[in-house]
Amino acid sequence: MKGAILKAFGSPLLVETLPDPILGTGEVIVDVVAAPVLSYANEVFSGERKYLLDLPVIPGCGAIGRVRAVGPDATHLVVGDWVFCDPTVRSRDDALMPDITLQGWSARGEGGLRLQKHFRHGPFAEQILVPTENAIRIGLLDEADAARWCGLNTFLVPYGGLLAANLQAGETILISGATGNFGSAAVAVALAMGARCVVAPGRNEKTLEDLTRRFGDRLRPVKLLGDEEDDQERMRQAAPGPIDCVLDILPPSVRIPLANSLNS
């Protein structure tokens, strides 16, 4: 198969021919049809984010594809199934506190690095080997729509945060970073989960206008002007009542604490 390889941080990806993945028990081989390019990929490839990623590696994070082969312990997946390849790979010997690696992207700690040595390569290739439980069937779809389904990868990030925050239907949430890639996805997910109102602060006025056009009165845009106290007050005023939840989804380089100041 062909794949795009990152051999050193700060170097360009090189397309080369590599051996096809070898199937084992508890694994699935997927023919990659589409894979997202995350908005901060350049920060990962340059080494700026200092992610734990053992090079050389075929990078990427999540994919949409069709099952090529399944292991003997798969009882539902069949060859040809359309699947979402979840990049979050968990060790199987500790269900409560598993080690985690984002396949082709980063690892969490030494255990994650050990896991990365096997589930190493990401989806910037013609095929990918994933744990059986990470190949999630998504039903029939037109191959031309596969790239759109990559949006799952983006929506699942804020969805995990909103679940952890215990967002409830009817509540008001403020999303810090609402005009970014993951932030605008968080707006859509929060509304889909039944939020009464989403307060959406941001500096990108065009994006705020687009979010308002898409989501209507349940979205309350707040154009940030740079005066901290004034911006915070206008966020409070935009909400129809108390702000029940704050989701900070800003990138690490610009993250600021908002929850305490908004609730003070």
Short mmCIF file of C-alpha atoms in Angstrom, two decimals:
data_model
loop_
_atom_site.label_atom_id
_atom_site.label_comp_id
_atom_site.label_asym_id
_atom_site.label_seq_id
_atom_site.Cartn_x
_atom_site.Cartn_y
_atom_site.Cartn_z
CA MET A 1 0.00 0.00 0.00
CA LYS A 2 0.97 3.65 -0.32
CA GLY A 3 1.08 5.98 2.66
CA ALA A 4 2.24 9.46 3.60
CA ILE A 5 5.05 9.16 6.17
CA LEU A 6 6.25 11.70 8.71
CA LYS A 7 9.92 10.84 9.23
CA ALA A 8 10.99 13.83 11.31
CA PHE A 9 9.18 16.72 12.94
CA GLY A 10 9.37 19.76 10.71
CA SER A 11 9.88 17.75 7.53
CA PRO A 12 7.30 17.29 4.74
CA LEU A 13 5.26 14.09 4.49
CA LEU A 14 6.68 11.62 1.96
CA VAL A 15 4.43 9.28 -0.01
CA GLU A 16 6.04 5.84 -0.09
CA THR A 17 5.09 2.21 -0.61
CA LEU A 18 4.85 0.19 2.61
CA PRO A 19 3.84 -3.39 3.48
CA ASP A 20 0.11 -3.99 3.81
CA PRO A 21 -1.16 -4.39 7.40
CA ILE A 22 -1.22 -7.97 8.73
CA LEU A 23 -4.50 -9.02 10.35
CA GLY A 24 -4.55 -10.44 13.87
CA THR A 25 -7.20 -11.49 16.36
CA GLY A 26 -9.15 -8.51 17.68
CA GLU A 27 -8.29 -6.41 14.64
CA VAL A 28 -9.86 -5.13 11.43
CA ILE A 29 -8.22 -3.90 8.24
CA VAL A 30 -10.03 -1.01 6.58
CA ASP A 31 -9.59 0.47 3.12
CA VAL A 32 -9.38 4.21 3.78
CA VAL A 33 -11.73 6.26 1.62
CA ALA A 34 -11.47 9.61 3.43
CA ALA A 35 -9.49 11.00 6.36
CA PRO A 36 -9.73 14.44 7.94
CA VAL A 37 -6.87 16.92 8.15
CA LEU A 38 -7.21 18.52 11.56
CA SER A 39 -7.00 22.29 11.76
CA TYR A 40 -3.84 22.17 13.90
CA ALA A 41 -2.07 19.43 11.92
CA ASN A 42 0.83 21.74 11.08
CA GLU A 43 1.52 22.18 14.82
CA VAL A 44 1.71 18.40 15.24
CA PHE A 45 3.87 17.77 12.17
CA SER A 46 6.26 20.59 13.08
CA GLY A 47 6.67 19.28 16.62
CA GLU A 48 5.30 22.50 18.11
CA ARG A 49 2.72 20.62 20.18
CA LYS A 50 5.33 18.16 21.44
CA TYR A 51 2.94 15.24 21.11
CA LEU A 52 4.21 11.79 22.05
CA LEU A 53 4.54 10.32 18.59
CA ASP A 54 7.18 7.74 17.75
CA LEU A 55 8.60 8.49 14.30
CA PRO A 56 8.59 7.52 11.52
CA VAL A 57 4.81 7.15 11.33
CA ILE A 58 1.90 7.41 8.94
CA PRO A 59 -0.06 10.19 10.67
CA GLY A 60 -3.71 11.15 10.69
CA CYS A 61 -6.57 10.99 13.16
CA GLY A 62 -9.71 9.02 12.31
CA ALA A 63 -11.05 7.86 8.96
CA ILE A 64 -14.04 6.70 6.96
CA GLY A 65 -13.57 3.51 4.97
CA ARG A 66 -14.73 0.03 4.05
CA VAL A 67 -13.83 -3.18 5.84
CA ARG A 68 -11.26 -5.22 3.92
CA ALA A 69 -10.76 -8.04 6.44
CA VAL A 70 -11.93 -8.99 9.94
CA GLY A 71 -10.44 -11.16 12.67
CA PRO A 72 -12.02 -14.38 13.98
CA ASP A 73 -13.62 -12.64 16.98
CA ALA A 74 -15.76 -10.27 14.87
CA THR A 75 -19.40 -11.45 14.70
CA HIS A 76 -21.16 -8.46 13.12
CA LEU A 77 -18.66 -6.70 10.86
CA VAL A 78 -18.36 -8.09 7.35
CA VAL A 79 -16.14 -7.27 4.41
CA GLY A 80 -17.49 -4.22 2.60
CA ASP A 81 -19.09 -2.55 5.63
CA TRP A 82 -18.72 1.22 5.80
CA VAL A 83 -17.11 2.16 9.11
CA PHE A 84 -15.87 5.11 11.10
CA CYS A 85 -12.36 4.36 12.40
CA ASP A 86 -12.28 5.78 15.92
CA PRO A 87 -8.69 6.95 16.55
CA THR A 88 -8.94 6.56 20.34
CA VAL A 89 -7.28 3.21 21.03
CA ARG A 90 -7.50 1.87 24.60
CA SER A 91 -5.51 -0.90 26.24
CA ARG A 92 -7.65 -3.94 26.99
CA ASP A 93 -6.12 -5.08 30.27
CA ASP A 94 -7.57 -2.33 32.50
CA ALA A 95 -11.16 -1.42 31.68
CA LEU A 96 -11.39 1.27 34.38
CA MET A 97 -8.16 3.18 33.66
CA PRO A 98 -6.89 2.09 30.24
CA ASP A 99 -3.79 3.46 28.61
CA ILE A 100 -4.72 5.49 25.54
CA THR A 101 -3.18 6.41 22.22
CA LEU A 102 -4.68 8.44 19.41
CA GLN A 103 -3.69 6.24 16.49
CA GLY A 104 -1.36 8.10 14.16
CA TRP A 105 -1.51 11.23 16.29
CA SER A 106 -0.33 11.09 19.91
CA ALA A 107 0.00 8.94 23.02
CA ARG A 108 -0.83 9.49 26.67
CA GLY A 109 2.13 8.52 28.83
CA GLU A 110 4.41 5.52 28.67
CA GLY A 111 1.54 3.06 28.44
CA GLY A 112 0.12 4.93 25.49
CA LEU A 113 3.52 4.78 23.78
CA ARG A 114 3.64 1.01 24.28
CA LEU A 115 0.18 0.74 22.74
CA GLN A 116 1.33 2.98 19.89
CA LYS A 117 4.05 0.53 18.94
CA HIS A 118 1.37 -1.87 17.67
CA PHE A 119 -1.52 0.39 16.59
CA ARG A 120 1.02 2.74 15.13
CA HIS A 121 0.04 4.07 11.76
CA GLY A 122 -2.82 6.45 11.09
CA PRO A 123 -5.14 6.83 8.12
CA PHE A 124 -3.00 8.83 5.67
CA ALA A 125 -2.61 5.58 3.76
CA GLU A 126 -4.60 3.24 1.56
CA GLN A 127 -5.25 0.83 4.46
CA ILE A 128 -5.33 1.01 8.23
CA LEU A 129 -5.28 -1.66 10.95
CA VAL A 130 -7.61 -0.84 13.88
CA PRO A 131 -8.92 -2.67 16.95
CA THR A 132 -12.20 -4.42 16.18
CA GLU A 133 -14.14 -2.18 18.58
CA ASN A 134 -12.78 0.93 16.82
CA ALA A 135 -14.36 0.04 13.47
CA ILE A 136 -17.87 1.41 13.96
CA ARG A 137 -20.47 0.59 11.34
CA ILE A 138 -22.26 3.61 9.87
CA GLY A 139 -24.57 1.93 7.35
CA LEU A 140 -24.80 2.49 3.63
CA LEU A 141 -23.46 5.68 2.12
CA ASP A 142 -22.45 7.11 -1.21
CA GLU A 143 -18.67 7.05 -1.58
CA ALA A 144 -18.84 10.66 -2.75
CA ASP A 145 -20.12 11.59 0.74
CA ALA A 146 -17.31 9.85 2.65
CA ALA A 147 -15.38 13.08 3.23
CA ARG A 148 -18.44 14.67 4.84
CA TRP A 149 -18.67 11.79 7.28
CA CYS A 150 -15.21 12.75 8.53
CA GLY A 151 -17.08 15.45 10.43
CA LEU A 152 -17.82 12.74 13.00
CA ASN A 153 -14.23 13.07 14.14
CA THR A 154 -14.72 16.77 14.90
CA PHE A 155 -18.14 16.49 16.54
CA LEU A 156 -17.06 13.71 18.91
CA VAL A 157 -14.43 15.94 20.56
CA PRO A 158 -16.89 18.49 22.01
CA TYR A 159 -19.47 15.75 22.56
CA GLY A 160 -17.10 14.08 25.02
CA GLY A 161 -16.61 17.38 26.82
CA LEU A 162 -20.33 18.08 27.01
CA LEU A 163 -21.00 14.61 28.39
CA ALA A 164 -18.31 15.12 31.03
CA ALA A 165 -19.85 18.51 31.91
CA ASN A 166 -23.27 16.82 32.22
CA LEU A 167 -24.99 19.34 29.95
CA GLN A 168 -28.77 18.93 30.29
CA ALA A 169 -31.61 19.83 27.94
CA GLY A 170 -32.91 23.30 28.69
CA GLU A 171 -29.65 24.64 30.10
CA THR A 172 -27.63 27.64 28.92
CA ILE A 173 -24.03 27.00 27.92
CA LEU A 174 -21.19 29.33 26.98
CA ILE A 175 -18.67 27.93 24.51
CA SER A 176 -15.29 29.60 24.72
CA GLY A 177 -13.74 29.41 21.26
CA ALA A 178 -17.06 29.13 19.45
CA THR A 179 -15.71 30.44 16.15
CA GLY A 180 -12.99 27.80 15.82
CA ASN A 181 -13.17 24.43 14.14
CA PHE A 182 -13.98 22.41 17.26
CA GLY A 183 -15.81 25.36 18.83
CA SER A 184 -18.35 25.72 16.05
CA ALA A 185 -18.85 21.95 16.17
CA ALA A 186 -19.49 22.30 19.91
CA VAL A 187 -22.24 24.83 19.16
CA ALA A 188 -24.00 22.36 16.87
CA VAL A 189 -23.62 19.45 19.31
CA ALA A 190 -24.82 21.46 22.33
CA LEU A 191 -27.95 22.53 20.47
CA ALA A 192 -28.53 18.96 19.28
CA MET A 193 -28.31 17.83 22.92
CA GLY A 194 -31.13 20.23 23.80
CA ALA A 195 -29.37 23.31 25.15
CA ARG A 196 -31.84 26.15 25.58
CA CYS A 197 -29.26 28.72 24.58
CA VAL A 198 -25.62 28.79 23.46
CA VAL A 199 -23.63 31.94 24.19
CA ALA A 200 -20.95 32.10 21.50
CA PRO A 201 -18.10 34.59 22.07
CA GLY A 202 -15.52 35.09 19.35
CA ARG A 203 -13.45 37.59 17.43
CA ASN A 204 -14.37 36.39 13.95
CA GLU A 205 -17.46 38.41 13.13
CA LYS A 206 -18.09 36.63 9.85
CA THR A 207 -18.15 33.24 11.56
CA LEU A 208 -20.46 34.56 14.29
CA GLU A 209 -22.85 35.77 11.60
CA ASP A 210 -22.72 32.38 9.89
CA LEU A 211 -23.44 30.56 13.17
CA THR A 212 -26.39 32.85 13.82
CA ARG A 213 -27.75 32.23 10.32
CA ARG A 214 -27.44 28.48 10.79
CA PHE A 215 -28.80 28.14 14.33
CA GLY A 216 -31.19 31.05 14.86
CA ASP A 217 -32.41 32.49 18.15
CA ARG A 218 -30.99 29.78 20.39
CA LEU A 219 -27.52 31.08 19.55
CA ARG A 220 -26.38 34.34 21.17
CA PRO A 221 -23.22 35.68 19.47
CA VAL A 222 -20.85 37.97 21.38
CA LYS A 223 -18.17 39.82 19.41
CA LEU A 224 -15.08 40.03 21.60
CA LEU A 225 -13.55 43.51 21.60
CA GLY A 226 -10.49 42.94 23.79
CA ASP A 227 -11.59 44.60 27.04
CA GLU A 228 -11.79 41.69 29.48
CA GLU A 229 -14.34 43.14 31.91
CA ASP A 230 -16.54 44.54 29.14
CA ASP A 231 -16.42 41.28 27.16
CA GLN A 232 -17.39 39.26 30.24
CA GLU A 233 -20.29 41.56 31.01
CA ARG A 234 -21.60 41.35 27.45
CA MET A 235 -21.42 37.54 27.66
CA ARG A 236 -23.55 37.64 30.81
CA GLN A 237 -26.01 40.01 29.19
CA ALA A 238 -26.31 37.80 26.11
CA ALA A 239 -27.55 34.87 28.20
CA PRO A 240 -31.30 34.72 28.95
CA GLY A 241 -30.49 33.79 32.56
CA PRO A 242 -27.71 32.13 34.58
CA ILE A 243 -25.03 30.35 32.57
CA ASP A 244 -25.23 26.71 33.64
CA CYS A 245 -22.14 25.40 31.88
CA VAL A 246 -18.94 26.68 30.26
CA LEU A 247 -17.02 24.63 27.71
CA ASP A 248 -13.50 25.91 27.06
CA ILE A 249 -12.44 24.56 23.68
CA LEU A 250 -9.78 27.10 22.83
CA PRO A 251 -6.38 25.80 21.62
CA PRO A 252 -3.70 25.47 24.33
CA SER A 253 -1.82 28.56 23.16
CA VAL A 254 -4.70 30.96 23.93
CA ARG A 255 -6.73 29.18 26.62
CA ILE A 256 -7.97 31.43 29.42
CA PRO A 257 -10.15 30.56 32.44
CA LEU A 258 -13.71 31.87 32.02
CA ALA A 259 -15.92 29.84 34.34
CA ASN A 260 -14.99 31.56 37.59
CA SER A 261 -15.10 35.09 36.22
CA LEU A 262 -18.47 34.58 34.51
CA ASN A 263 -20.06 33.12 37.62
CA SER A 264 -18.60 35.66 40.03
#
